[in-house]
Tab-separated table of C-alpha atoms in Angstrom:
chain	number	residue	atom	x	y	z
A	1	MET	CA	18.810	20.866	-104.114
A	2	THR	CA	16.388	19.665	-102.584
A	3	GLU	CA	13.538	21.160	-101.316
A	4	ALA	CA	13.324	21.751	-97.254
A	5	ILE	CA	10.327	20.011	-95.863
A	6	ALA	CA	7.947	21.951	-93.617
A	7	TYR	CA	6.210	20.950	-90.769
A	8	ASP	CA	4.596	22.396	-87.740
A	9	VAL	CA	6.740	20.201	-85.131
A	10	VAL	CA	9.701	18.772	-85.473
A	11	VAL	CA	11.235	17.111	-82.232
A	12	LEU	CA	14.291	14.681	-82.164
A	13	GLY	CA	14.944	11.418	-80.222
A	14	ALA	CA	11.917	8.926	-80.912
A	15	GLY	CA	12.207	7.569	-77.355
A	16	PRO	CA	8.978	7.996	-74.972
A	17	VAL	CA	9.499	11.919	-74.248
A	18	GLY	CA	9.485	12.130	-77.903
A	19	GLU	CA	6.480	9.778	-78.586
A	20	ASN	CA	4.457	12.428	-76.037
A	21	VAL	CA	5.447	15.366	-77.432
A	22	ALA	CA	4.747	14.305	-81.197
A	23	ASP	CA	1.683	13.123	-79.769
A	24	ARG	CA	0.308	16.360	-78.397
A	25	ALA	CA	2.036	18.324	-81.108
A	26	ARG	CA	-0.611	16.667	-83.142
A	27	ALA	CA	-3.682	15.824	-80.744
A	28	GLY	CA	-3.333	19.510	-80.716
A	29	GLY	CA	-3.749	19.849	-84.042
A	30	LEU	CA	0.174	20.880	-85.748
A	31	SER	CA	1.947	18.859	-87.856
A	32	ALA	CA	4.466	16.921	-86.488
A	33	ALA	CA	7.737	15.028	-87.455
A	34	ILE	CA	10.381	12.917	-85.675
A	35	VAL	CA	13.574	12.101	-86.443
A	36	GLU	CA	15.388	8.267	-85.133
A	37	SER	CA	18.493	7.073	-85.234
A	38	GLU	CA	18.554	4.482	-83.351
A	39	LEU	CA	14.674	2.220	-82.492
A	40	VAL	CA	11.877	4.255	-82.155
A	41	GLY	CA	10.294	3.495	-78.071
A	42	GLY	CA	14.129	4.898	-77.085
A	43	GLU	CA	16.148	3.460	-74.770
A	44	CYS	CA	12.907	2.422	-71.631
A	45	SER	CA	12.091	0.804	-74.623
A	46	TYR	CA	14.554	-1.591	-75.109
A	47	TRP	CA	17.365	-1.369	-72.275
A	48	ALA	CA	16.723	0.406	-69.021
A	49	CYS	CA	12.105	0.281	-67.949
A	50	MET	CA	11.247	-2.802	-69.587
A	51	PRO	CA	13.834	-5.183	-69.778
A	52	SER	CA	15.136	-4.070	-66.179
A	53	LYS	CA	11.424	-4.788	-64.683
A	54	ALA	CA	11.353	-7.949	-66.767
A	55	LEU	CA	14.085	-9.483	-65.318
A	56	LEU	CA	13.231	-8.140	-61.924
A	57	ARG	CA	9.988	-9.495	-62.010
A	58	PRO	CA	10.505	-13.029	-61.481
A	59	VAL	CA	13.206	-12.287	-58.428
A	60	ILE	CA	10.903	-10.149	-56.275
A	61	ALA	CA	7.594	-12.744	-57.266
A	62	ARG	CA	9.991	-15.352	-55.924
A	63	ALA	CA	11.252	-12.907	-52.671
A	64	ASP	CA	7.364	-12.444	-51.897
A	65	ALA	CA	6.958	-16.049	-52.145
A	66	ARG	CA	9.626	-17.521	-49.827
A	67	ARG	CA	7.571	-14.851	-47.299
A	68	VAL	CA	4.416	-16.644	-47.163
A	69	PRO	CA	3.793	-19.757	-45.525
A	70	GLY	CA	2.240	-22.839	-47.399
A	71	LEU	CA	3.974	-21.853	-50.117
A	72	ARG	CA	7.945	-21.022	-48.920
A	73	GLN	CA	8.629	-24.549	-49.379
A	74	ALA	CA	7.627	-24.342	-53.942
A	75	VAL	CA	9.710	-22.407	-54.640
A	76	GLN	CA	12.509	-22.313	-52.716
A	77	GLY	CA	15.141	-23.271	-56.441
A	78	PRO	CA	16.738	-21.331	-58.059
A	79	LEU	CA	14.701	-19.645	-61.306
A	80	ASP	CA	14.576	-20.637	-64.364
A	81	ALA	CA	17.417	-17.264	-65.948
A	82	GLN	CA	17.146	-18.661	-69.570
A	83	ALA	CA	12.474	-18.238	-69.105
A	84	VAL	CA	13.945	-15.178	-67.140
A	85	LEU	CA	15.264	-13.851	-70.119
A	86	ALA	CA	13.433	-15.055	-73.083
A	87	HIS	CA	10.583	-13.116	-70.950
A	88	ARG	CA	12.842	-9.812	-71.292
A	89	ASP	CA	13.351	-10.266	-74.960
A	90	ASP	CA	9.535	-10.449	-75.094
A	91	TYR	CA	9.112	-7.160	-73.481
A	92	THR	CA	11.612	-5.510	-76.017
A	93	SER	CA	9.906	-6.756	-78.670
A	94	HIS	CA	13.050	-8.726	-79.179
A	95	TRP	CA	14.443	-5.308	-80.102
A	96	LYS	CA	12.293	-4.445	-83.153
A	97	ASP	CA	9.982	-1.711	-83.171
A	98	ASP	CA	7.287	-2.663	-85.678
A	99	GLY	CA	4.650	-1.930	-82.889
A	100	GLN	CA	5.576	1.622	-82.010
A	101	ILE	CA	6.686	2.786	-85.985
A	102	GLY	CA	2.308	1.292	-86.890
A	103	TRP	CA	1.684	3.735	-83.624
A	104	LEU	CA	3.500	6.408	-84.755
A	105	GLU	CA	1.593	5.907	-88.131
A	106	SER	CA	-1.887	5.577	-86.009
A	107	ILE	CA	-1.197	9.173	-84.392
A	108	GLY	CA	0.292	10.640	-88.243
A	109	VAL	CA	3.316	11.546	-87.173
A	110	ASP	CA	6.005	11.042	-89.625
A	111	LEU	CA	9.124	8.651	-88.396
A	112	TYR	CA	12.274	9.746	-91.032
A	113	ARG	CA	15.382	6.699	-90.001
A	114	GLY	CA	19.112	8.763	-89.423
A	115	HIS	CA	21.163	11.300	-87.664
A	116	GLY	CA	19.185	14.640	-86.911
A	117	ARG	CA	21.488	17.849	-86.786
A	118	LEU	CA	20.186	21.270	-85.953
A	119	ASP	CA	21.554	23.717	-89.221
A	120	GLY	CA	20.437	26.451	-87.214
A	121	PRO	CA	17.253	27.917	-86.493
A	122	ARG	CA	14.201	25.950	-86.801
A	123	SER	CA	15.835	23.642	-89.138
A	124	VAL	CA	16.817	19.739	-88.983
A	125	THR	CA	19.608	17.681	-91.611
A	126	VAL	CA	18.311	14.033	-91.262
A	127	THR	CA	21.345	11.832	-92.460
A	128	ALA	CA	20.159	8.172	-93.696
A	129	GLU	CA	22.322	5.689	-92.917
A	130	ASP	CA	22.286	5.589	-97.048
A	131	GLY	CA	23.812	9.142	-97.079
A	132	THR	CA	21.054	10.212	-97.761
A	133	VAL	CA	20.134	13.945	-96.319
A	134	THR	CA	17.047	15.638	-95.744
A	135	THR	CA	15.855	18.684	-94.597
A	136	LEU	CA	13.313	19.036	-92.424
A	137	THR	CA	11.258	23.244	-91.136
A	138	ALA	CA	9.870	23.874	-88.224
A	139	ARG	CA	7.040	26.401	-88.041
A	140	HIS	CA	7.196	26.648	-85.244
A	141	ALA	CA	8.660	24.818	-82.467
A	142	VAL	CA	12.130	22.551	-82.478
A	143	ALA	CA	12.036	19.575	-79.614
A	144	VAL	CA	14.954	17.955	-78.472
A	145	CYS	CA	13.884	14.345	-76.697
A	146	THR	CA	16.919	12.869	-77.057
A	147	GLY	CA	17.785	12.189	-73.368
A	148	THR	CA	20.962	10.312	-72.333
A	149	ARG	CA	23.867	7.849	-72.659
A	150	ALA	CA	25.387	6.261	-70.282
A	151	ALA	CA	28.684	7.714	-68.158
A	152	LEU	CA	31.957	5.995	-68.122
A	153	PRO	CA	34.824	7.505	-65.904
A	154	PRO	CA	38.140	8.309	-67.750
A	155	LEU	CA	39.937	5.040	-66.639
A	156	PRO	CA	43.128	3.772	-68.960
A	157	GLY	CA	41.941	0.861	-70.772
A	158	LEU	CA	38.860	0.862	-70.146
A	159	ASP	CA	37.309	0.902	-74.252
A	160	ALA	CA	39.670	-2.196	-74.602
A	161	VAL	CA	37.729	-3.959	-71.732
A	162	LYS	CA	34.648	-4.155	-72.820
A	163	PRO	CA	32.598	-3.436	-69.292
A	164	TRP	CA	28.728	-2.905	-69.322
A	165	THR	CA	26.477	-0.094	-68.858
A	166	SER	CA	22.910	-0.237	-68.599
A	167	ARG	CA	22.456	-1.306	-72.125
A	168	GLU	CA	24.452	-3.875	-71.202
A	169	ALA	CA	23.460	-5.119	-67.826
A	170	THR	CA	19.304	-5.102	-69.196
A	171	SER	CA	20.049	-6.642	-72.218
A	172	ALA	CA	23.048	-9.840	-71.720
A	173	ASP	CA	21.273	-12.786	-73.174
A	174	GLN	CA	24.422	-15.396	-69.842
A	175	VAL	CA	24.105	-14.697	-66.978
A	176	PRO	CA	28.296	-14.034	-65.799
A	177	GLY	CA	29.165	-15.920	-62.967
A	178	ARG	CA	31.076	-13.367	-61.214
A	179	LEU	CA	29.908	-9.475	-61.794
A	180	ILE	CA	31.200	-6.642	-60.676
A	181	VAL	CA	28.599	-3.856	-60.686
A	182	VAL	CA	30.234	-0.066	-60.020
A	183	GLY	CA	27.666	2.528	-58.880
A	184	GLY	CA	25.291	2.704	-55.451
A	185	GLY	CA	22.486	4.341	-56.877
A	186	VAL	CA	19.070	3.322	-59.110
A	187	VAL	CA	20.483	1.184	-62.044
A	188	ALA	CA	23.514	-0.524	-59.764
A	189	THR	CA	20.578	-1.786	-57.020
A	190	GLU	CA	18.106	-3.126	-59.525
A	191	MET	CA	21.004	-4.573	-61.894
A	192	ALA	CA	22.698	-6.374	-58.568
A	193	THR	CA	19.632	-7.535	-57.028
A	194	ALA	CA	19.071	-9.404	-60.865
A	195	TRP	CA	21.561	-10.692	-61.461
A	196	GLN	CA	22.281	-12.391	-58.171
A	197	ALA	CA	19.216	-13.995	-58.241
A	198	LEU	CA	19.767	-15.210	-61.893
A	199	GLY	CA	23.552	-16.626	-60.716
A	200	SER	CA	25.628	-14.678	-60.766
A	201	GLN	CA	28.212	-14.091	-57.519
A	202	VAL	CA	27.297	-10.055	-57.560
A	203	THR	CA	30.306	-7.060	-55.818
A	204	LEU	CA	29.238	-3.963	-55.431
A	205	LEU	CA	31.455	-1.255	-55.319
A	206	VAL	CA	30.495	2.503	-53.415
A	207	ARG	CA	32.443	5.341	-54.006
A	208	GLY	CA	30.442	6.773	-51.323
A	209	ASN	CA	29.044	5.638	-48.064
A	210	GLY	CA	25.424	3.815	-48.933
A	211	LEU	CA	23.464	3.287	-51.233
A	212	LEU	CA	20.505	5.627	-52.972
A	213	ASP	CA	21.896	9.091	-52.447
A	214	ARG	CA	19.024	10.608	-53.498
A	215	MET	CA	16.622	9.015	-51.080
A	216	GLU	CA	16.315	9.257	-47.540
A	217	PRO	CA	18.970	6.737	-45.763
A	218	PHE	CA	16.957	4.485	-44.801
A	219	ALA	CA	15.970	3.550	-48.413
A	220	GLY	CA	19.599	2.395	-49.029
A	221	GLU	CA	19.893	0.968	-44.844
A	222	LEU	CA	17.576	-1.482	-45.954
A	223	VAL	CA	18.622	-2.120	-49.515
A	224	ALA	CA	21.662	-2.463	-48.525
A	225	ASP	CA	21.020	-5.191	-45.844
A	226	ALA	CA	19.033	-7.398	-47.829
A	227	LEU	CA	21.725	-7.507	-51.090
A	228	ARG	CA	24.354	-8.735	-48.489
A	229	GLU	CA	21.395	-11.382	-47.006
A	230	ALA	CA	20.418	-12.803	-51.015
A	231	GLY	CA	24.846	-13.226	-51.078
A	232	ALA	CA	26.173	-9.720	-52.834
A	233	GLU	CA	29.674	-8.568	-51.910
A	234	LEU	CA	28.764	-5.080	-50.331
A	235	ARG	CA	31.952	-2.624	-50.580
A	236	THR	CA	31.315	1.197	-49.964
A	237	GLY	CA	33.739	3.945	-49.947
A	238	THR	CA	36.100	2.400	-53.055
A	239	SER	CA	36.562	3.465	-56.550
A	240	VAL	CA	38.055	1.577	-59.236
A	241	ALA	CA	41.638	2.740	-60.590
A	242	SER	CA	41.773	0.164	-63.528
A	243	VAL	CA	40.617	-2.186	-64.776
A	244	GLU	CA	41.738	-5.021	-67.513
A	245	ARG	CA	40.463	-8.604	-69.228
A	246	THR	CA	43.141	-11.238	-70.109
A	247	PRO	CA	43.333	-13.543	-72.447
A	248	ALA	CA	40.897	-15.825	-71.160
A	249	GLY	CA	38.317	-13.352	-71.185
A	250	THR	CA	38.369	-12.338	-67.166
A	251	ILE	CA	38.246	-9.179	-65.118
A	252	THR	CA	40.624	-7.903	-62.922
A	253	ALA	CA	39.555	-4.455	-61.320
A	254	THR	CA	42.322	-2.887	-59.374
A	255	LEU	CA	40.969	-0.510	-56.671
A	256	THR	CA	41.978	2.538	-54.713
A	257	ASP	CA	43.226	0.687	-51.626
A	258	GLY	CA	45.733	-1.760	-53.823
A	259	THR	CA	43.500	-4.605	-53.643
A	260	THR	CA	42.085	-6.888	-56.705
A	261	LEU	CA	38.668	-8.427	-57.499
A	262	GLU	CA	38.749	-10.829	-60.624
A	263	ALA	CA	35.243	-11.014	-62.300
A	264	ASP	CA	33.550	-13.004	-65.771
A	265	GLU	CA	31.986	-9.165	-66.065
A	266	ILE	CA	31.926	-5.381	-64.800
A	267	LEU	CA	28.963	-3.120	-64.889
A	268	PHE	CA	29.710	0.763	-64.751
A	269	ALA	CA	26.240	2.432	-63.557
A	270	THR	CA	27.428	5.872	-62.583
A	271	GLY	CA	26.142	7.977	-64.221
A	272	ARG	CA	24.443	9.251	-67.038
A	273	ALA	CA	25.153	11.964	-69.800
A	274	PRO	CA	23.491	13.833	-71.954
A	275	ARG	CA	22.923	13.002	-75.465
A	276	THR	CA	23.637	16.332	-77.011
A	277	ASP	CA	27.215	16.153	-78.293
A	278	ASP	CA	26.042	16.045	-81.987
A	279	ILE	CA	23.118	17.930	-83.022
A	280	GLY	CA	24.606	20.787	-84.311
A	281	LEU	CA	23.766	22.898	-80.899
A	282	GLU	CA	26.852	24.862	-82.137
A	283	THR	CA	24.741	25.908	-84.805
A	284	VAL	CA	22.362	28.114	-82.790
A	285	GLY	CA	24.372	29.403	-81.041
A	286	LEU	CA	24.371	26.347	-77.790
A	287	LYS	CA	27.047	23.567	-76.315
A	288	PRO	CA	27.597	21.003	-78.003
A	289	GLY	CA	27.301	18.250	-75.255
A	290	SER	CA	26.239	20.469	-72.574
A	291	TRP	CA	22.250	19.562	-70.750
A	292	LEU	CA	19.786	22.346	-72.397
A	293	GLU	CA	18.284	24.911	-69.736
A	294	VAL	CA	14.657	25.199	-70.080
A	295	ASP	CA	11.822	27.220	-68.168
A	296	ASP	CA	8.961	25.208	-67.624
A	297	SER	CA	7.137	25.419	-70.295
A	298	LEU	CA	10.538	23.552	-71.472
A	299	ARG	CA	11.716	25.984	-74.000
A	300	VAL	CA	14.925	26.354	-74.367
A	301	THR	CA	16.498	29.724	-71.726
A	302	ASN	CA	16.628	32.861	-74.720
A	303	SER	CA	14.913	30.977	-77.938
A	304	THR	CA	11.482	31.329	-79.619
A	305	TRP	CA	11.232	27.885	-80.908
A	306	LEU	CA	13.515	25.449	-79.227
A	307	TYR	CA	13.003	23.225	-76.600
A	308	ALA	CA	14.427	20.747	-74.709
A	309	VAL	CA	12.315	18.096	-72.805
A	310	GLY	CA	13.232	14.971	-70.930
A	311	ASP	CA	16.667	13.385	-69.532
A	312	ALA	CA	18.555	16.376	-72.054
A	313	ASN	CA	17.263	18.430	-69.751
A	314	HIS	CA	18.606	17.499	-66.446
A	315	ARG	CA	15.301	18.372	-64.499
A	316	ALA	CA	14.315	14.798	-63.394
A	317	LEU	CA	15.917	11.667	-65.213
A	318	LEU	CA	12.820	9.595	-65.001
A	319	THR	CA	11.027	8.374	-67.362
A	320	HIS	CA	7.670	8.922	-66.429
A	321	GLN	CA	9.359	12.105	-65.726
A	322	GLY	CA	9.787	12.760	-68.758
A	323	LYS	CA	6.720	12.279	-70.618
A	324	TYR	CA	5.262	14.493	-67.795
A	325	GLN	CA	7.067	17.255	-69.528
A	326	ALA	CA	6.445	16.105	-73.108
A	327	ARG	CA	2.566	16.668	-72.015
A	328	ILE	CA	3.139	19.841	-70.448
A	329	ALA	CA	5.730	20.775	-73.492
A	330	GLY	CA	2.824	20.408	-75.937
A	331	ALA	CA	0.220	22.270	-74.738
A	332	ALA	CA	2.661	24.365	-74.241
A	333	ILE	CA	3.697	24.892	-77.803
A	334	THR	CA	0.115	23.953	-78.983
A	335	ALA	CA	-0.830	27.130	-77.251
A	336	ARG	CA	1.997	29.646	-78.781
A	337	ALA	CA	1.364	28.125	-82.300
A	338	PHE	CA	-2.632	29.422	-81.934
A	339	GLY	CA	-1.558	32.372	-80.345
A	340	VAL	CA	-2.651	32.154	-77.088
A	341	PRO	CA	-1.396	35.278	-75.419
A	342	ILE	CA	-0.959	34.464	-72.273
A	343	LEU	CA	0.290	31.408	-70.562
A	344	GLU	CA	-0.982	29.046	-67.884
A	345	THR	CA	2.810	28.771	-66.695
A	346	ASP	CA	1.857	30.234	-62.704
A	347	ARG	CA	2.674	26.831	-60.284
A	348	TRP	CA	0.667	24.490	-61.686
A	349	GLY	CA	-0.674	26.099	-64.253
A	350	ALA	CA	-1.108	23.937	-67.970
A	351	HIS	CA	1.644	24.617	-69.364
A	352	ALA	CA	3.999	24.426	-66.276
A	353	ALA	CA	6.092	21.041	-65.028
A	354	THR	CA	6.393	21.995	-61.520
A	355	ALA	CA	6.159	18.691	-60.661
A	356	ASP	CA	9.667	18.573	-61.673
A	357	HIS	CA	9.947	20.795	-58.536
A	358	ASP	CA	7.869	19.704	-56.018
A	359	ALA	CA	6.098	16.175	-56.928
A	360	VAL	CA	8.214	13.689	-58.217
A	361	PRO	CA	7.993	9.954	-57.774
A	362	GLN	CA	10.446	6.842	-57.837
A	363	VAL	CA	10.057	3.115	-57.515
A	364	VAL	CA	13.064	1.427	-57.469
A	365	PHE	CA	12.833	-2.407	-57.985
A	366	THR	CA	15.160	-4.086	-55.004
A	367	ASP	CA	13.699	-6.108	-52.880
A	368	PRO	CA	12.851	-4.686	-50.927
A	369	GLU	CA	10.920	-2.210	-52.604
A	370	ALA	CA	12.243	1.702	-52.792
A	371	ALA	CA	9.873	3.734	-52.989
A	372	SER	CA	9.760	8.272	-52.702
A	373	ALA	CA	7.304	11.361	-54.145
A	374	GLY	CA	8.735	14.712	-53.388
A	375	LEU	CA	11.406	16.085	-51.182
A	376	THR	CA	14.053	14.215	-49.223
A	377	LEU	CA	14.437	15.316	-45.374
A	378	ALA	CA	17.574	17.129	-46.351
A	379	GLU	CA	15.800	18.240	-48.884
A	380	ALA	CA	13.110	20.292	-47.252
A	381	GLU	CA	15.552	21.535	-45.229
A	382	ALA	CA	18.415	22.755	-47.320
A	383	ALA	CA	14.836	24.656	-48.833
A	384	GLY	CA	13.626	25.823	-46.071
A	385	HIS	CA	11.155	24.780	-45.161
A	386	ARG	CA	9.542	24.474	-41.005
A	387	ILE	CA	9.491	20.535	-41.414
A	388	ARG	CA	8.225	17.736	-39.623
A	389	ALA	CA	9.518	13.990	-40.422
A	390	ILE	CA	6.595	11.404	-39.179
A	391	ASP	CA	8.734	7.767	-39.186
A	392	TYR	CA	5.989	4.256	-38.740
A	393	ASP	CA	7.398	1.047	-38.456
A	394	MET	CA	5.456	-0.657	-41.583
A	395	ALA	CA	5.646	-4.094	-40.442
A	396	ASN	CA	3.358	-3.014	-38.062
A	397	VAL	CA	0.136	-2.264	-39.826
A	398	ALA	CA	-1.685	-5.496	-40.651
A	399	GLY	CA	-1.765	-6.089	-43.797
A	400	SER	CA	2.279	-5.529	-44.126
A	401	GLY	CA	2.242	-9.096	-41.336
A	402	LEU	CA	-0.480	-10.656	-44.393
A	403	TYR	CA	1.320	-9.351	-47.070
A	404	ALA	CA	5.269	-11.492	-46.206
A	405	ASP	CA	5.928	-12.901	-42.125
A	406	GLY	CA	8.934	-10.963	-41.341
A	407	TYR	CA	8.309	-8.320	-43.277
A	408	THR	CA	10.340	-5.629	-42.986
A	409	GLY	CA	10.324	-2.289	-43.620
A	410	ARG	CA	9.839	1.831	-42.430
A	411	ALA	CA	7.928	4.548	-44.133
A	412	ARG	CA	8.123	8.519	-43.763
A	413	MET	CA	6.567	11.502	-44.124
A	414	ILE	CA	7.233	14.964	-44.217
A	415	VAL	CA	4.666	17.894	-42.874
A	416	ASP	CA	5.678	21.303	-43.799
A	417	LEU	CA	3.943	23.005	-40.776
A	418	ASP	CA	3.699	26.355	-42.103
A	419	ARG	CA	0.490	25.298	-44.828
A	420	GLU	CA	0.065	21.721	-42.818
A	421	ILE	CA	0.946	19.667	-46.428
A	422	LEU	CA	2.837	16.953	-47.492
A	423	LEU	CA	5.840	18.561	-48.702
A	424	GLY	CA	7.204	14.619	-49.940
A	425	VAL	CA	7.073	10.990	-48.439
A	426	THR	CA	8.779	8.053	-48.552
A	427	PHE	CA	8.040	3.984	-48.390
A	428	VAL	CA	10.684	1.067	-48.165
A	429	GLY	CA	9.721	-2.866	-48.677
A	430	PRO	CA	7.825	-4.907	-49.957
A	431	ALA	CA	5.721	-4.388	-52.898
A	432	VAL	CA	5.653	-0.174	-52.019
A	433	GLY	CA	5.715	0.580	-55.396
A	434	GLU	CA	1.913	0.432	-55.296
A	435	LEU	CA	1.258	2.903	-52.991
A	436	ILE	CA	3.583	5.317	-54.316
A	437	HIS	CA	0.383	7.526	-56.726
A	438	SER	CA	-1.084	7.983	-53.531
A	439	ALA	CA	1.355	10.445	-52.293
A	440	THR	CA	2.631	11.860	-55.561
A	441	ILE	CA	-1.379	12.493	-55.252
A	442	ALA	CA	-2.136	14.160	-51.595
A	443	ILE	CA	1.755	16.090	-52.749
A	444	ALA	CA	0.589	17.691	-56.187
A	445	GLY	CA	-2.847	18.195	-54.489
A	446	GLU	CA	-1.422	19.544	-51.412
A	447	VAL	CA	-3.994	18.177	-49.767
A	448	PRO	CA	-4.262	19.448	-46.357
A	449	ILE	CA	-3.109	16.891	-43.415
A	450	ASP	CA	-7.148	17.679	-42.303
A	451	ARG	CA	-8.439	16.212	-45.152
A	452	LEU	CA	-5.873	13.651	-45.209
A	453	TRP	CA	-7.606	12.540	-41.740
A	454	HIS	CA	-10.545	11.467	-43.944
A	455	ALA	CA	-9.198	9.398	-46.385
A	456	VAL	CA	-10.017	6.108	-45.443
A	457	PRO	CA	-8.107	2.765	-45.879
A	458	ALA	CA	-8.944	0.023	-46.768
A	459	TYR	CA	-8.515	-2.578	-44.349
A	460	PRO	CA	-6.637	-5.037	-43.874
A	461	THR	CA	-3.555	-3.558	-47.259
A	462	ILE	CA	-0.418	-2.747	-46.152
A	463	SER	CA	-1.862	0.724	-47.083
A	464	GLU	CA	-3.566	1.284	-44.031
A	465	VAL	CA	0.342	3.119	-42.940
A	466	TRP	CA	-0.927	6.582	-44.229
A	467	LEU	CA	-3.288	6.185	-41.031
A	468	ARG	CA	-0.733	5.289	-39.039
A	469	LEU	CA	1.756	8.333	-39.728
A	470	LEU	CA	-0.920	10.814	-39.791
A	471	GLU	CA	-2.126	9.412	-35.794
A	472	VAL	CA	1.626	9.683	-34.760
A	473	TYR	CA	1.592	12.746	-36.536
A	474	ARG	CA	-2.198	13.613	-35.106
A	475	GLY	CA	-0.167	12.331	-31.693
């Protein structure tokens, strides 16, 4: 039997989260190995963040240009879909991970290609494509960074239809003439925006009453208005009962109200499931396929050595938040490995992922963009805070009018009246994605309202909305 290879830290999953855990471990003086069964760089690099935003960037740029006098007539034609898809391919490195492998080598992390499974405490087996099995042991920590996969509804015959998930929606090489999008969240709205602009006739089917239900209600309302204006059809309060693909290749979707829709492709953007079903959780007393519960240092409950970082712990399913968790976990693993007696796990401490609770930022790259940080009004109320919500029409900001004729947008900030700090901020409108980090800093820094009054926004920029919000609050 081949002797196990020992490392200080073994990481399952070489997406951005796993890469960052390994990087922080190496930076702290620990040895690290990383295991990956697909492409190094993970979902974000090849089937999510990067390809989706590469598809959306020309869409948003054209929309912005059409709102500028002297320019709108020059951009009235259709997008060059093949050029957009080629640009997307460049941003995925044509689904090759050579560059990512080179980066791992540069930081001294060993890569093991194959399927990794836990095999008892601190032990991981890696089965390569040729069947070769390698056993790795971890002196200090194993980090599960395996992410999530698309969750498909249990519809009869769905597998035979070969529906799109987020992977197919971001990697397709042809524009479908008609596309049904099932869902109302980020993937659904972004992909509806992209493919409608690229030439598809999109029908969006939403089970609930509106879009983006985890953000302030006005965010989904403004995005829905824009999708309809772009030519997409939006149906709320409806679900798919069954689907089938005809011999001619078209899809027929039967809805719960008995009506049918025909399309060339159907995208199900109906949630995510953890990729923990076949990683050996049962060998350490955990349930395969489950979300892994962790503390704020990202260590799995009741374990001294197992960590779950990123989507697998279900705290905040966002790449940037997973990378943040990786930085916290890497610091905690390193501190424990070197015997630091007391970790800084208090709120906002060096070994606590406090932002997962209090200051999660997100940008939805639709037209208009929707961006938020921290709590929504409903979340703040449910948490028992004594609050006040301040709203402002972003069209009344001088910079907004200069940015685009007919600028439509809205801003909201949630103020904790007891501490006089911000709990949440939401912006909706063209180009607001670049505003959200200022909100994140204000929330994470717990900057008092009185001090924010001294943060002077440059004139005439869209960021002057900050001054207007504060003026409304102060009266």
